[in-house]
Short mmCIF file of C-alpha atoms in Angstrom, two decimals:
data_model
loop_
_atom_site.label_atom_id
_atom_site.label_comp_id
_atom_site.label_asym_id
_atom_site.label_seq_id
_atom_site.Cartn_x
_atom_site.Cartn_y
_atom_site.Cartn_z
CA MET A 1 246.38 -9.17 -124.91
CA ASN A 2 246.40 -8.04 -128.57
CA LYS A 3 244.17 -10.88 -129.68
CA ILE A 4 240.42 -10.36 -129.45
CA LYS A 5 238.77 -12.57 -126.87
CA ILE A 6 235.03 -13.15 -126.96
CA PHE A 7 233.18 -12.35 -123.74
CA ARG A 8 229.54 -12.91 -122.84
CA VAL A 9 227.52 -10.19 -121.11
CA LEU A 10 226.54 -11.39 -117.64
CA GLU A 11 224.70 -8.27 -116.58
CA LYS A 12 223.50 -5.03 -118.12
CA VAL A 13 222.72 -2.14 -115.78
CA GLN A 14 220.82 0.85 -117.13
CA GLU A 15 222.58 3.63 -115.21
CA THR A 16 220.73 6.49 -116.94
CA GLU A 17 218.61 6.86 -120.06
CA LYS A 18 221.76 7.02 -122.21
CA ILE A 19 224.38 5.20 -120.10
CA VAL A 20 224.72 1.48 -119.37
CA THR A 21 227.23 -0.67 -117.51
CA LEU A 22 228.08 -4.06 -119.00
CA ARG A 23 229.58 -6.79 -116.81
CA PHE A 24 231.26 -9.64 -118.69
CA ASP A 25 232.05 -13.28 -117.89
CA GLY A 26 235.79 -12.94 -117.53
CA LYS A 27 238.61 -11.37 -115.57
CA ILE A 28 241.37 -9.02 -116.63
CA ASP A 29 244.73 -8.10 -115.12
CA ALA A 30 244.63 -4.33 -115.45
CA LYS A 31 245.34 -1.10 -113.64
CA ALA A 32 242.54 1.43 -113.22
CA GLY A 33 242.81 4.06 -115.94
CA GLN A 34 243.85 1.59 -118.61
CA PHE A 35 241.42 0.86 -121.44
CA VAL A 36 240.23 -2.03 -123.59
CA MET A 37 239.16 -2.10 -127.22
CA VAL A 38 235.63 -3.49 -127.49
CA TRP A 39 234.46 -4.98 -130.78
CA VAL A 40 230.86 -5.44 -131.84
CA PRO A 41 230.63 -7.80 -134.85
CA GLY A 42 229.40 -6.03 -137.96
CA VAL A 43 229.59 -2.61 -136.31
CA GLY A 44 233.13 -1.75 -135.26
CA GLU A 45 235.53 -1.29 -132.39
CA LYS A 46 235.99 1.44 -129.78
CA PRO A 47 238.11 2.06 -126.65
CA PHE A 48 236.54 2.06 -123.19
CA SER A 49 238.01 2.59 -119.74
CA LEU A 50 237.38 -0.23 -117.32
CA SER A 51 234.81 0.57 -114.66
CA TYR A 52 235.20 -2.83 -112.95
CA ILE A 53 238.44 -4.76 -112.36
CA PRO A 54 239.34 -7.66 -112.29
CA ASP A 55 235.85 -8.81 -113.32
CA VAL A 56 235.54 -7.08 -116.68
CA GLY A 57 233.10 -4.19 -116.72
CA ILE A 58 232.71 -1.09 -118.88
CA THR A 59 230.37 1.88 -118.65
CA VAL A 60 229.08 3.08 -122.01
CA ALA A 61 227.43 6.34 -123.06
CA ASP A 62 225.27 6.13 -126.18
CA VAL A 63 227.19 8.67 -128.28
CA GLY A 64 228.14 6.82 -131.46
CA LYS A 65 227.71 3.76 -133.66
CA VAL A 66 229.64 1.26 -131.53
CA SER A 67 228.43 2.62 -128.20
CA ASN A 68 224.84 2.59 -129.50
CA ALA A 69 225.23 -1.08 -130.41
CA LEU A 70 226.65 -1.86 -126.96
CA CYS A 71 223.81 0.01 -125.27
CA SER A 72 221.38 -2.12 -127.26
CA ILE A 73 222.76 -5.57 -126.40
CA SER A 74 221.36 -7.74 -123.61
CA ALA A 75 222.64 -10.18 -121.01
CA GLY A 76 223.78 -13.30 -122.83
CA ASP A 77 224.98 -11.42 -125.91
CA LYS A 78 228.66 -11.41 -126.83
CA ALA A 79 231.34 -8.84 -127.67
CA GLY A 80 235.04 -9.03 -128.46
CA ILE A 81 237.56 -7.44 -126.10
CA ARG A 82 241.31 -6.93 -126.41
CA GLY A 83 243.66 -5.25 -123.99
CA PRO A 84 244.29 -3.78 -121.49
CA TYR A 85 246.27 -0.98 -123.10
CA GLY A 86 247.95 2.25 -122.08
CA ASN A 87 249.04 3.60 -118.73
CA GLY A 88 246.76 3.72 -115.73
CA PHE A 89 246.80 5.93 -112.66
CA GLU A 90 249.93 5.89 -110.47
CA LEU A 91 249.09 6.96 -106.94
CA ARG A 92 251.62 8.86 -104.86
CA GLY A 93 251.02 9.61 -101.22
CA ASN A 94 248.14 8.54 -99.01
CA LYS A 95 245.49 11.28 -99.24
CA ILE A 96 243.98 11.28 -102.72
CA LEU A 97 241.28 13.54 -104.18
CA GLY A 98 239.32 12.04 -107.08
CA ILE A 99 237.22 14.30 -109.30
CA GLY A 100 234.88 12.77 -111.86
CA GLY A 101 232.40 14.39 -114.20
CA GLY A 102 229.50 12.38 -115.63
CA TYR A 103 230.52 8.90 -116.74
CA GLY A 104 234.16 9.97 -116.29
CA ILE A 105 233.71 8.73 -112.73
CA ALA A 106 233.82 5.12 -114.03
CA PRO A 107 237.62 4.53 -114.01
CA LEU A 108 237.91 6.39 -110.70
CA ALA A 109 235.46 3.95 -109.11
CA ALA A 110 237.72 1.10 -110.21
CA LEU A 111 240.78 3.01 -108.96
CA ILE A 112 239.31 3.52 -105.50
CA GLU A 113 238.38 -0.15 -105.20
CA GLN A 114 241.90 -1.18 -106.24
CA ASN A 115 243.46 1.05 -103.58
CA ARG A 116 241.42 0.64 -100.42
CA ASP A 117 244.54 1.32 -98.34
CA LYS A 118 244.50 4.96 -99.50
CA GLU A 119 242.47 7.76 -97.93
CA PHE A 120 240.19 8.95 -100.73
CA SER A 121 237.82 11.86 -101.03
CA THR A 122 235.80 11.92 -104.25
CA ILE A 123 233.77 14.63 -105.96
CA CYS A 124 231.12 13.22 -108.32
CA GLY A 125 229.57 15.79 -110.62
CA ALA A 126 226.81 15.83 -113.23
CA ASN A 127 224.24 18.17 -114.71
CA THR A 128 221.38 16.58 -112.75
CA LYS A 129 220.77 13.97 -110.06
CA LYS A 130 220.02 11.37 -112.75
CA GLY A 131 223.54 11.76 -114.13
CA ILE A 132 225.35 10.92 -110.89
CA LEU A 133 226.99 7.49 -111.23
CA PHE A 134 228.47 5.08 -108.68
CA ALA A 135 228.20 7.46 -105.71
CA GLU A 136 226.95 4.76 -103.32
CA ARG A 137 229.47 2.25 -104.64
CA ILE A 138 232.34 4.70 -104.10
CA ARG A 139 231.03 5.71 -100.68
CA LYS A 140 232.05 2.26 -99.36
CA SER A 141 235.72 3.22 -99.75
CA SER A 142 235.80 7.02 -99.93
CA ASN A 143 234.31 10.23 -98.62
CA VAL A 144 231.94 11.44 -101.35
CA ILE A 145 230.78 14.91 -102.34
CA VAL A 146 228.08 15.19 -105.00
CA THR A 147 227.58 18.27 -107.17
CA THR A 148 224.88 18.96 -109.75
CA CYS A 149 224.51 21.97 -111.99
CA ASP A 150 220.80 22.28 -111.22
CA GLY A 151 221.07 21.52 -107.50
CA SER A 152 218.88 18.40 -107.73
CA ALA A 153 221.45 16.47 -105.64
CA GLY A 154 224.28 17.53 -103.37
CA ILE A 155 225.92 20.91 -103.84
CA ARG A 156 224.53 23.18 -106.54
CA GLY A 157 227.32 24.04 -108.96
CA MET A 158 230.36 22.55 -110.66
CA VAL A 159 232.86 20.05 -109.30
CA THR A 160 235.39 22.88 -109.20
CA ASP A 161 233.18 24.83 -106.77
CA ALA A 162 233.30 21.95 -104.31
CA MET A 163 236.99 21.38 -105.04
CA GLU A 164 238.07 24.90 -104.09
CA GLY A 165 236.17 24.77 -100.82
CA LEU A 166 237.61 21.37 -99.96
CA LEU A 167 241.20 22.37 -100.69
CA LYS A 168 241.01 25.45 -98.48
CA ASP A 169 240.55 23.27 -95.41
CA ASN A 170 242.20 19.97 -96.37
CA HIS A 171 245.55 18.75 -97.63
CA PHE A 172 245.83 16.17 -100.40
CA ASP A 173 248.94 14.46 -101.73
CA GLN A 174 247.53 14.01 -105.22
CA ILE A 175 244.51 14.67 -107.44
CA VAL A 176 243.19 12.27 -110.09
CA THR A 177 240.51 13.32 -112.54
CA CYS A 178 238.45 12.04 -115.45
CA GLY A 179 235.53 13.65 -117.26
CA PRO A 180 234.82 16.35 -119.84
CA GLU A 181 238.08 17.98 -120.89
CA ALA A 182 236.89 21.52 -120.18
CA MET A 183 236.11 20.42 -116.62
CA MET A 184 239.49 18.76 -116.19
CA ALA A 185 241.27 21.87 -117.48
CA GLU A 186 239.61 23.90 -114.71
CA VAL A 187 240.49 21.21 -112.17
CA LEU A 188 244.12 21.46 -113.28
CA LYS A 189 244.17 25.25 -112.86
CA ILE A 190 242.96 24.96 -109.27
CA ALA A 191 245.34 22.08 -108.54
CA LYS A 192 248.27 24.19 -109.73
CA LYS A 193 247.16 27.07 -107.51
CA PHE A 194 247.28 24.74 -104.51
CA LYS A 195 250.47 23.06 -105.82
CA ILE A 196 249.01 19.56 -105.83
CA PRO A 197 250.33 17.05 -108.42
CA THR A 198 247.55 15.86 -110.69
CA GLN A 199 246.94 12.99 -113.08
CA VAL A 200 244.44 13.37 -115.92
CA SER A 201 242.73 10.73 -118.07
CA LEU A 202 242.86 12.15 -121.60
CA ASP A 203 240.28 11.17 -124.22
CA ARG A 204 241.30 11.20 -127.89
CA TYR A 205 240.01 9.47 -131.01
CA MET A 206 241.69 6.06 -131.34
CA LYS A 207 241.74 3.37 -134.00
CA CYS A 208 244.34 0.72 -133.23
CA GLY A 209 244.87 1.18 -129.48
CA ILE A 210 248.48 -0.03 -129.67
CA GLY A 211 250.42 3.02 -130.87
CA VAL A 212 250.71 2.08 -134.55
CA CYS A 213 248.21 4.17 -136.53
CA GLY A 214 248.94 7.59 -135.02
CA SER A 215 245.31 8.71 -134.98
CA CYS A 216 245.55 9.66 -131.29
CA ALA A 217 248.96 11.37 -131.52
CA VAL A 218 249.24 14.78 -129.87
CA ASN A 219 252.41 16.82 -129.49
CA GLY A 220 254.59 13.77 -130.16
CA LEU A 221 252.70 11.57 -127.69
CA ARG A 222 250.43 8.65 -128.52
CA VAL A 223 247.50 8.76 -126.12
CA CYS A 224 246.86 5.02 -126.46
CA LYS A 225 250.47 4.15 -125.62
CA ASP A 226 251.85 7.04 -123.54
CA GLY A 227 248.49 7.68 -121.85
CA PRO A 228 245.59 7.79 -121.54
CA VAL A 229 246.57 8.86 -118.02
CA PHE A 230 249.08 11.71 -118.00
CA ARG A 231 250.74 13.65 -115.22
CA ASP A 232 250.01 17.37 -115.26
CA HIS A 233 253.38 18.38 -116.73
CA GLU A 234 253.04 15.83 -119.55
CA LEU A 235 249.81 17.22 -121.00
CA PRO A 236 249.95 18.69 -124.53
CA PRO A 237 249.53 22.47 -125.05
CA GLU A 238 246.14 21.85 -126.72
CA PHE A 239 244.71 20.34 -123.52
CA GLY A 240 241.49 22.06 -122.55
CA LYS A 241 241.33 23.94 -125.85
CA SER A 242 241.04 21.63 -128.84
CA LYS A 243 241.32 18.08 -130.13
CA ARG A 244 240.94 16.25 -133.44
CA ASP A 245 237.87 14.37 -134.63
CA LYS A 246 238.13 11.09 -136.56
CA SER A 247 238.75 12.97 -139.82
CA GLY A 248 241.74 14.76 -138.25
CA ARG A 249 239.98 18.13 -138.13
CA GLY A 250 240.61 20.29 -135.08
CA ILE A 251 237.56 20.93 -132.89
CA GLU A 252 237.05 22.84 -129.65
CA VAL A 253 236.64 20.78 -126.49
#
């Protein structure tokens, strides 16, 4: 769906001080891991992974102009949505380990709900208890392990601390992960050590969302078209090290 469709906000959930979930009055035929471009009139457009499917829902962190505008709207307000775009997660095998950091857990929640026939275990990580999202929602369809950096909920430490312990005693057919890139790079290192195929949701600056402008191109791949979900062997050499900002300047992740 390349044409913008106007949706009305049915519900706004304040997940944390800086993160909201918006549920819209429409449905979408999408695969978890795909994204939509969300347009706020007079402000701009930005890509967001779907946190609810098929009823359209996105989870937004207040980190920029468009996301700030979305965090400020209320139930009954409207926004334009086009998509879905890109490639979503492709599950292989039955036992799946999901690892989400912060609001990166959002597309994994949708993935788990789309694949209730799979045996999921999910590690949800955040800096503090207040940053843990969707744990109870996911618990309906998955085993859940919570980690927080300060120990205010679950295991004290990083998601990778819980991951290593889990993999020593359990076999998984596949790992799927979404969150801060530095976290996912560490997840990938551990996954390779245990020889478990992994899919990663890669975040890059996007403008068009349909593979035309090239703003999200890395190593010959267009993240909006060839991703945003990549298999481990498809990831660019810069993964976990650097990316480009909207001006094209390289920055550390």
